[in-house]
Short mmCIF file of N, CA and C in Angstrom, two decimals:
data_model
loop_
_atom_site.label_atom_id
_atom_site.label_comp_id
_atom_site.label_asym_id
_atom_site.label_seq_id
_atom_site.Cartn_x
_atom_site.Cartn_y
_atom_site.Cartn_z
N UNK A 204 0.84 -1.19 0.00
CA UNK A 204 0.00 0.00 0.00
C UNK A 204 0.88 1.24 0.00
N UNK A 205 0.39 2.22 -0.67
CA UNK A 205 1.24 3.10 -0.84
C UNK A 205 0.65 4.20 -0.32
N UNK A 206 1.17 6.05 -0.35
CA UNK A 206 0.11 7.09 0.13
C UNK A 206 -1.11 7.23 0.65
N UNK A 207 -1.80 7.10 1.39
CA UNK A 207 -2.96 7.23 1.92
C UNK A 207 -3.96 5.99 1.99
N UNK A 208 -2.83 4.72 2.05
CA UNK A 208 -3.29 3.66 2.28
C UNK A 208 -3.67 2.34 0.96
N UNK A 209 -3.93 3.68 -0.10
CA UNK A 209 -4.61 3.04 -1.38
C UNK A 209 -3.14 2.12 -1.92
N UNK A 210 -3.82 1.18 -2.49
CA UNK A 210 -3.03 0.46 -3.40
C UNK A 210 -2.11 1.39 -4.23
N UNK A 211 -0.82 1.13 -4.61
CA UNK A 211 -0.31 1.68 -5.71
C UNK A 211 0.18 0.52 -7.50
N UNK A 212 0.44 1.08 -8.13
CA UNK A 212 0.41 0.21 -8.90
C UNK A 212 -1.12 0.32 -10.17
N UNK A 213 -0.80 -0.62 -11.16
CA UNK A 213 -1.78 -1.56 -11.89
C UNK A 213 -2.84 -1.97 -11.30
N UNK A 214 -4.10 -1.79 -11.64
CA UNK A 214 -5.08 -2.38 -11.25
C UNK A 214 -6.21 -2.54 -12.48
N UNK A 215 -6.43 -3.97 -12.47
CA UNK A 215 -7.04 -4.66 -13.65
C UNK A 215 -6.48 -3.57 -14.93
N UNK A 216 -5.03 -3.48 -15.39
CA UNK A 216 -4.82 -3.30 -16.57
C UNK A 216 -4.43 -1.68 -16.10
N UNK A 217 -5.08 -0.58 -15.60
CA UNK A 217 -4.59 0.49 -15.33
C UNK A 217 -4.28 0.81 -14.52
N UNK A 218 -3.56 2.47 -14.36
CA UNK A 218 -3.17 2.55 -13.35
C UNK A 218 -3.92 3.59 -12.86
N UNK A 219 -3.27 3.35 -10.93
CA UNK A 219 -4.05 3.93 -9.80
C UNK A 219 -3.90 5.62 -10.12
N UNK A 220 -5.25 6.06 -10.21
CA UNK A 220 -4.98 7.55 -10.55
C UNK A 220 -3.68 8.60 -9.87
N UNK A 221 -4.22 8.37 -8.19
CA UNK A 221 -3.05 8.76 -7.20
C UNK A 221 -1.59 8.42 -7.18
N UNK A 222 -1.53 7.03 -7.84
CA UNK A 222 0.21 6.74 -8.04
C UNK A 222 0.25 7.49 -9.12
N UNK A 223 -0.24 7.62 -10.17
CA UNK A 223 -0.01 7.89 -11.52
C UNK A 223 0.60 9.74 -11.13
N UNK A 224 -0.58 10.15 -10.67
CA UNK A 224 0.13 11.84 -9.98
C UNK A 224 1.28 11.73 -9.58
N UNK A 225 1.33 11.05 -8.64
CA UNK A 225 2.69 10.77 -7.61
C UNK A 225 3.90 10.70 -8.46
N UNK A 226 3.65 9.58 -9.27
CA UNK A 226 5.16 9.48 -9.99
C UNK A 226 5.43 10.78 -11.28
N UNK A 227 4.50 11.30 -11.50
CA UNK A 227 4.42 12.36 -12.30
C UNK A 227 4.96 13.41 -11.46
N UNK A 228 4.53 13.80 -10.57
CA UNK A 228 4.99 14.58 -9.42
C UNK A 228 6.66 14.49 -9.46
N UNK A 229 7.45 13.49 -8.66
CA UNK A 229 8.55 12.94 -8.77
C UNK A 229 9.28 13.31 -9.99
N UNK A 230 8.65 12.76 -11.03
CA UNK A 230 9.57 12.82 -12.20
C UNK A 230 9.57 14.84 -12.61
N UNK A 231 8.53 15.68 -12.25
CA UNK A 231 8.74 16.92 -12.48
C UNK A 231 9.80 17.33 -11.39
N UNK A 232 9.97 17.27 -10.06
CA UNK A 232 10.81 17.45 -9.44
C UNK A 232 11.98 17.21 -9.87
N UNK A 233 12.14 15.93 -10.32
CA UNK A 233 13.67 15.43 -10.56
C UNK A 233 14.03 16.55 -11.73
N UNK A 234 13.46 16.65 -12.95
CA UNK A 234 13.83 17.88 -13.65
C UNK A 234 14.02 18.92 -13.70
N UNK A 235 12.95 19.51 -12.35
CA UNK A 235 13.37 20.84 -11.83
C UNK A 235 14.68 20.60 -11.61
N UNK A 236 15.06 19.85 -10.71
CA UNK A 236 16.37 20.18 -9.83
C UNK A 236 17.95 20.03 -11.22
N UNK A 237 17.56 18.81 -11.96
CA UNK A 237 18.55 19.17 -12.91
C UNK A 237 18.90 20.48 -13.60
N UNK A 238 17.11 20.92 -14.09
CA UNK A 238 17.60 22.38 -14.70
C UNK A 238 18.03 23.29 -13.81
N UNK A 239 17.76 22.82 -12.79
CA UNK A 239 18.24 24.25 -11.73
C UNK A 239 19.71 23.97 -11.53
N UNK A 240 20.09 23.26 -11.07
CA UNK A 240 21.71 22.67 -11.00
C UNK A 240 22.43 23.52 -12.26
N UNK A 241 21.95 23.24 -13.47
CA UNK A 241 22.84 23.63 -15.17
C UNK A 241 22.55 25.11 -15.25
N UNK A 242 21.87 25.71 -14.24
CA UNK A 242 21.21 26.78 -14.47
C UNK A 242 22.84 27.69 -13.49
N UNK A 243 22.73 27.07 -12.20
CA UNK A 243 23.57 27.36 -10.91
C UNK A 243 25.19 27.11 -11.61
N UNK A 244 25.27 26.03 -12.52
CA UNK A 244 26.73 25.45 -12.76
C UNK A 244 27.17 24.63 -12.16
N UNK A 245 26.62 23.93 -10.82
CA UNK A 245 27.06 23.11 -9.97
C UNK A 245 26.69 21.12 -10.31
N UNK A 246 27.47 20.51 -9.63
CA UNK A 246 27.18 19.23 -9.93
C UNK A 246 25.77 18.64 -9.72
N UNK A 247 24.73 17.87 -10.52
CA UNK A 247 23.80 17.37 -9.32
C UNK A 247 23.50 16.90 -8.07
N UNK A 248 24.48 16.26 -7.53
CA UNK A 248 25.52 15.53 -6.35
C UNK A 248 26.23 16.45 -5.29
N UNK A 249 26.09 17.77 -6.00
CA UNK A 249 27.16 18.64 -4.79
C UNK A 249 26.40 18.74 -3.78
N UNK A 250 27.40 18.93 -2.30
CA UNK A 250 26.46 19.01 -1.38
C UNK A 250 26.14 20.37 -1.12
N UNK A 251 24.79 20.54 -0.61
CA UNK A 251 23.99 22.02 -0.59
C UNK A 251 25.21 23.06 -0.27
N UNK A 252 26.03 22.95 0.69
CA UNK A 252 26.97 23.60 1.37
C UNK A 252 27.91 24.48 0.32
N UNK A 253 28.58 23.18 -0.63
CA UNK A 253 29.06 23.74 -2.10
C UNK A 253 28.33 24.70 -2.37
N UNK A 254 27.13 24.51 -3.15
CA UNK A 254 26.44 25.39 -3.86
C UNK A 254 25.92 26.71 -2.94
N UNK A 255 26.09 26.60 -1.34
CA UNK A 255 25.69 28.00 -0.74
C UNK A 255 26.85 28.64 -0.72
N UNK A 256 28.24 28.20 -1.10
CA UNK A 256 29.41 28.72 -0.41
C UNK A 256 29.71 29.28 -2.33
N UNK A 257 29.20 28.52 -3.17
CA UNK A 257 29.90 29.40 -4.69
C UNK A 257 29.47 30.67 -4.94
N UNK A 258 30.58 31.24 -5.06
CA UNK A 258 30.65 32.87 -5.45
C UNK A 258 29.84 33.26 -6.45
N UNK A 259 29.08 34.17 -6.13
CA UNK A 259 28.05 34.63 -7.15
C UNK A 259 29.36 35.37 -8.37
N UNK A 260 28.53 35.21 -9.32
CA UNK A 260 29.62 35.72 -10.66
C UNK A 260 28.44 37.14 -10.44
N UNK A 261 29.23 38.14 -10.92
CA UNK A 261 28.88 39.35 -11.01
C UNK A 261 27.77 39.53 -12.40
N UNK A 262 26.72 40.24 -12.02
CA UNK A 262 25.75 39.84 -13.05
C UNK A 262 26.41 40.97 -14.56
N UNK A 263 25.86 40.30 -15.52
CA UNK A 263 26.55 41.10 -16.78
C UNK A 263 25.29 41.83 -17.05
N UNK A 264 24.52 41.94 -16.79
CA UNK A 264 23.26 43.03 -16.74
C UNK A 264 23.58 44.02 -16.02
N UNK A 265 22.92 45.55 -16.46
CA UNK A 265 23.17 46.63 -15.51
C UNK A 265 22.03 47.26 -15.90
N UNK A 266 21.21 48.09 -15.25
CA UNK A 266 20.23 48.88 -16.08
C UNK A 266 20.58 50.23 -16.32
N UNK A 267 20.33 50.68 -17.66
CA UNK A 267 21.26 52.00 -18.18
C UNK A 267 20.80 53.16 -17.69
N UNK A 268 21.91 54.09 -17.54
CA UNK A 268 21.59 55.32 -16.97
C UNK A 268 20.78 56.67 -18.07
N UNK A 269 20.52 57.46 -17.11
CA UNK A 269 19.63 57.99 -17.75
C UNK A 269 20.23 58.67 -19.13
N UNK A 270 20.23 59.04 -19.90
CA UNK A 270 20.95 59.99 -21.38
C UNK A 270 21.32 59.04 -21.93
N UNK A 271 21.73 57.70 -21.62
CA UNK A 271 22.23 56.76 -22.13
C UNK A 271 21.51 56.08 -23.61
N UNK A 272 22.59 55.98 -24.75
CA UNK A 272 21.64 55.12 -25.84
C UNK A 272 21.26 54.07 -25.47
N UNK A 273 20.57 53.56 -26.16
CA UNK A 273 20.37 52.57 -26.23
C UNK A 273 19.79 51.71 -27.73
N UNK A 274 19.90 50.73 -27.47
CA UNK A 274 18.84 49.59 -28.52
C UNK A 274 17.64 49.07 -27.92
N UNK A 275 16.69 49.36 -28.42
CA UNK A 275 15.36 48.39 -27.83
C UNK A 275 15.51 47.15 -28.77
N UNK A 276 15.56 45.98 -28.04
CA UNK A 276 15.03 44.44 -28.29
C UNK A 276 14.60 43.63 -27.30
N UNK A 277 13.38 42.37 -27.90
CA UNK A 277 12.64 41.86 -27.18
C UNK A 277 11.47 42.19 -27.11
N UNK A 278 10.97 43.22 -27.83
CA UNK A 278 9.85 44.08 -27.80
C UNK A 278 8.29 42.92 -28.54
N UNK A 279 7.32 42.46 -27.79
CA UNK A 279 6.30 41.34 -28.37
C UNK A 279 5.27 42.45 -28.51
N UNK A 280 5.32 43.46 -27.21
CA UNK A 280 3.81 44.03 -28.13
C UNK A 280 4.13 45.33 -29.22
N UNK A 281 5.45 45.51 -29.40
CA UNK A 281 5.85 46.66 -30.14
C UNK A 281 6.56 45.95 -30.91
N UNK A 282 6.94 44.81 -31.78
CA UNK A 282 7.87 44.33 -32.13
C UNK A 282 8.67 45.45 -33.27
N UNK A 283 7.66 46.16 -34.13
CA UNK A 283 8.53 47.47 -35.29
C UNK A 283 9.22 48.55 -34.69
N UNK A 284 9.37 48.12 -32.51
CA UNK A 284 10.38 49.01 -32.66
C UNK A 284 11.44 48.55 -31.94
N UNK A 285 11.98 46.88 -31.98
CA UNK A 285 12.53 46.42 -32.48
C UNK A 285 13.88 47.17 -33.33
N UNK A 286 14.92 47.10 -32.51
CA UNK A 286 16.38 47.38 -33.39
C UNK A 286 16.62 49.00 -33.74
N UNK A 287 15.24 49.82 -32.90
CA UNK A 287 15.87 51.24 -33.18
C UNK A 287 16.59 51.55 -32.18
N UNK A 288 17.01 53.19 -32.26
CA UNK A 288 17.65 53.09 -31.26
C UNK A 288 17.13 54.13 -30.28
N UNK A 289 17.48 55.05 -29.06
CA UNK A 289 16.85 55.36 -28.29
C UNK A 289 17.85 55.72 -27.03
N UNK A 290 17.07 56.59 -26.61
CA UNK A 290 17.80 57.12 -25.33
C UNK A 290 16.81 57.22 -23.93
N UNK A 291 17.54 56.89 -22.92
CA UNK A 291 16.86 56.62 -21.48
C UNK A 291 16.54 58.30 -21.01
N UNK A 292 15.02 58.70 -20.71
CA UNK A 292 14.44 59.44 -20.10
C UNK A 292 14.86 59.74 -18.59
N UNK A 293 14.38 58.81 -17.66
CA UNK A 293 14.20 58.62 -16.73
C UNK A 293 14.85 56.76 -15.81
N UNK A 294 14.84 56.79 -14.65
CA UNK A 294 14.54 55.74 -13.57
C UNK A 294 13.89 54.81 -14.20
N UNK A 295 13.90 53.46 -13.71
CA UNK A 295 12.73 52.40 -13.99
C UNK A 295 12.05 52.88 -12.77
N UNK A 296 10.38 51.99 -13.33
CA UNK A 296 9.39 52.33 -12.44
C UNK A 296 9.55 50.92 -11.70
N UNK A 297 8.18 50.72 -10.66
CA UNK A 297 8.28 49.38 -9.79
C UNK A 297 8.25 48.14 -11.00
N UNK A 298 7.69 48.37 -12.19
CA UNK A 298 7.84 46.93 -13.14
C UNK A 298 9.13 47.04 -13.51
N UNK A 299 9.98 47.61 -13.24
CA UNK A 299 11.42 48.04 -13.86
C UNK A 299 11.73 48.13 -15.65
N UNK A 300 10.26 49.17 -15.76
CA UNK A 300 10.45 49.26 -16.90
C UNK A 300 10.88 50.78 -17.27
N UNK A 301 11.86 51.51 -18.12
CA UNK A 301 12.10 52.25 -18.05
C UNK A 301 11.96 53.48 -19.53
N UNK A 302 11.49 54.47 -19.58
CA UNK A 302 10.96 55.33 -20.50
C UNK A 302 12.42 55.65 -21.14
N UNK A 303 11.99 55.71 -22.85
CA UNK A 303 12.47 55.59 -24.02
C UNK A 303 12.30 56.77 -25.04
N UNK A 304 13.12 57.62 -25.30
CA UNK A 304 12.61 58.55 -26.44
C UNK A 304 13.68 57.84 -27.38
N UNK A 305 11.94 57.15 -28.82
CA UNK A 305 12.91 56.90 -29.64
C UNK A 305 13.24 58.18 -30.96
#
C-alpha cells in the first residue's frame, strides 16, 4: 500500500490515478532540480553547502543610466520598434520598466 493507504500500482490493466500523480509529481521534481543545478553550474551531487558557499559571478546586466543610448530588443507588443535606437528618459518604475525617447 502506498500514500494514503490506497493500493499503488496496476489495477485490472490500469493505473491507480493517485500513483499515476505521484510518480508524475517525482519525475517533475527530478527535472526541476537538474535544470536548476545547469542553471547554478554546480554538480547534481554537490552538497547544498558547495552550492551555498559558490561565489556569485557578477551579473553582466546593468540597467542604463539615464541619457544613455540605447537599442530596444525583445519588444512582443511593439515588435517594429525592435532594433531602433533610443535614449533613457528617466529611472525604472516598480515593473522596472524604463521610458524611451525613440
Amino acid at each position: 500500500k502506498g500514500l494514503f493507504g490506497f493500493r499503488v500500482g496496476f489495477r485490472g490493466g490500469k493505473m491507480n490515478p493517485l500513483h499515476k500523480d505521484l510518480v508524475w509529481r517525482q519525475t517533475l521534481e527530478k527535472e526541476l532540480d537538474l535544470w536548476c543545478c545547469q542553471q547554478l553550474g554546480v554538480s547534481k551531487d554537490a552538497p547544498l553547502q558547495d552550492v551555498r558557499n559558490k561565489e556569485a559571478k557578477p551579473s553582466e546586466l546593468r540597467l542604463p543610466q539615464v541619457g544613455q543610448k540605447v537599442t530596444i530588443s525583445g519588444s512582443r507588443r511593439r515588435p517594429d520598434l525592435n532594433g531602433l535606437q533610443g535614449e533613457i528618459l528617466g529611472d525604472s518604475d516598480n515593473a522596472g520598466r524604463l521610458a524611451v525617447r525613440v
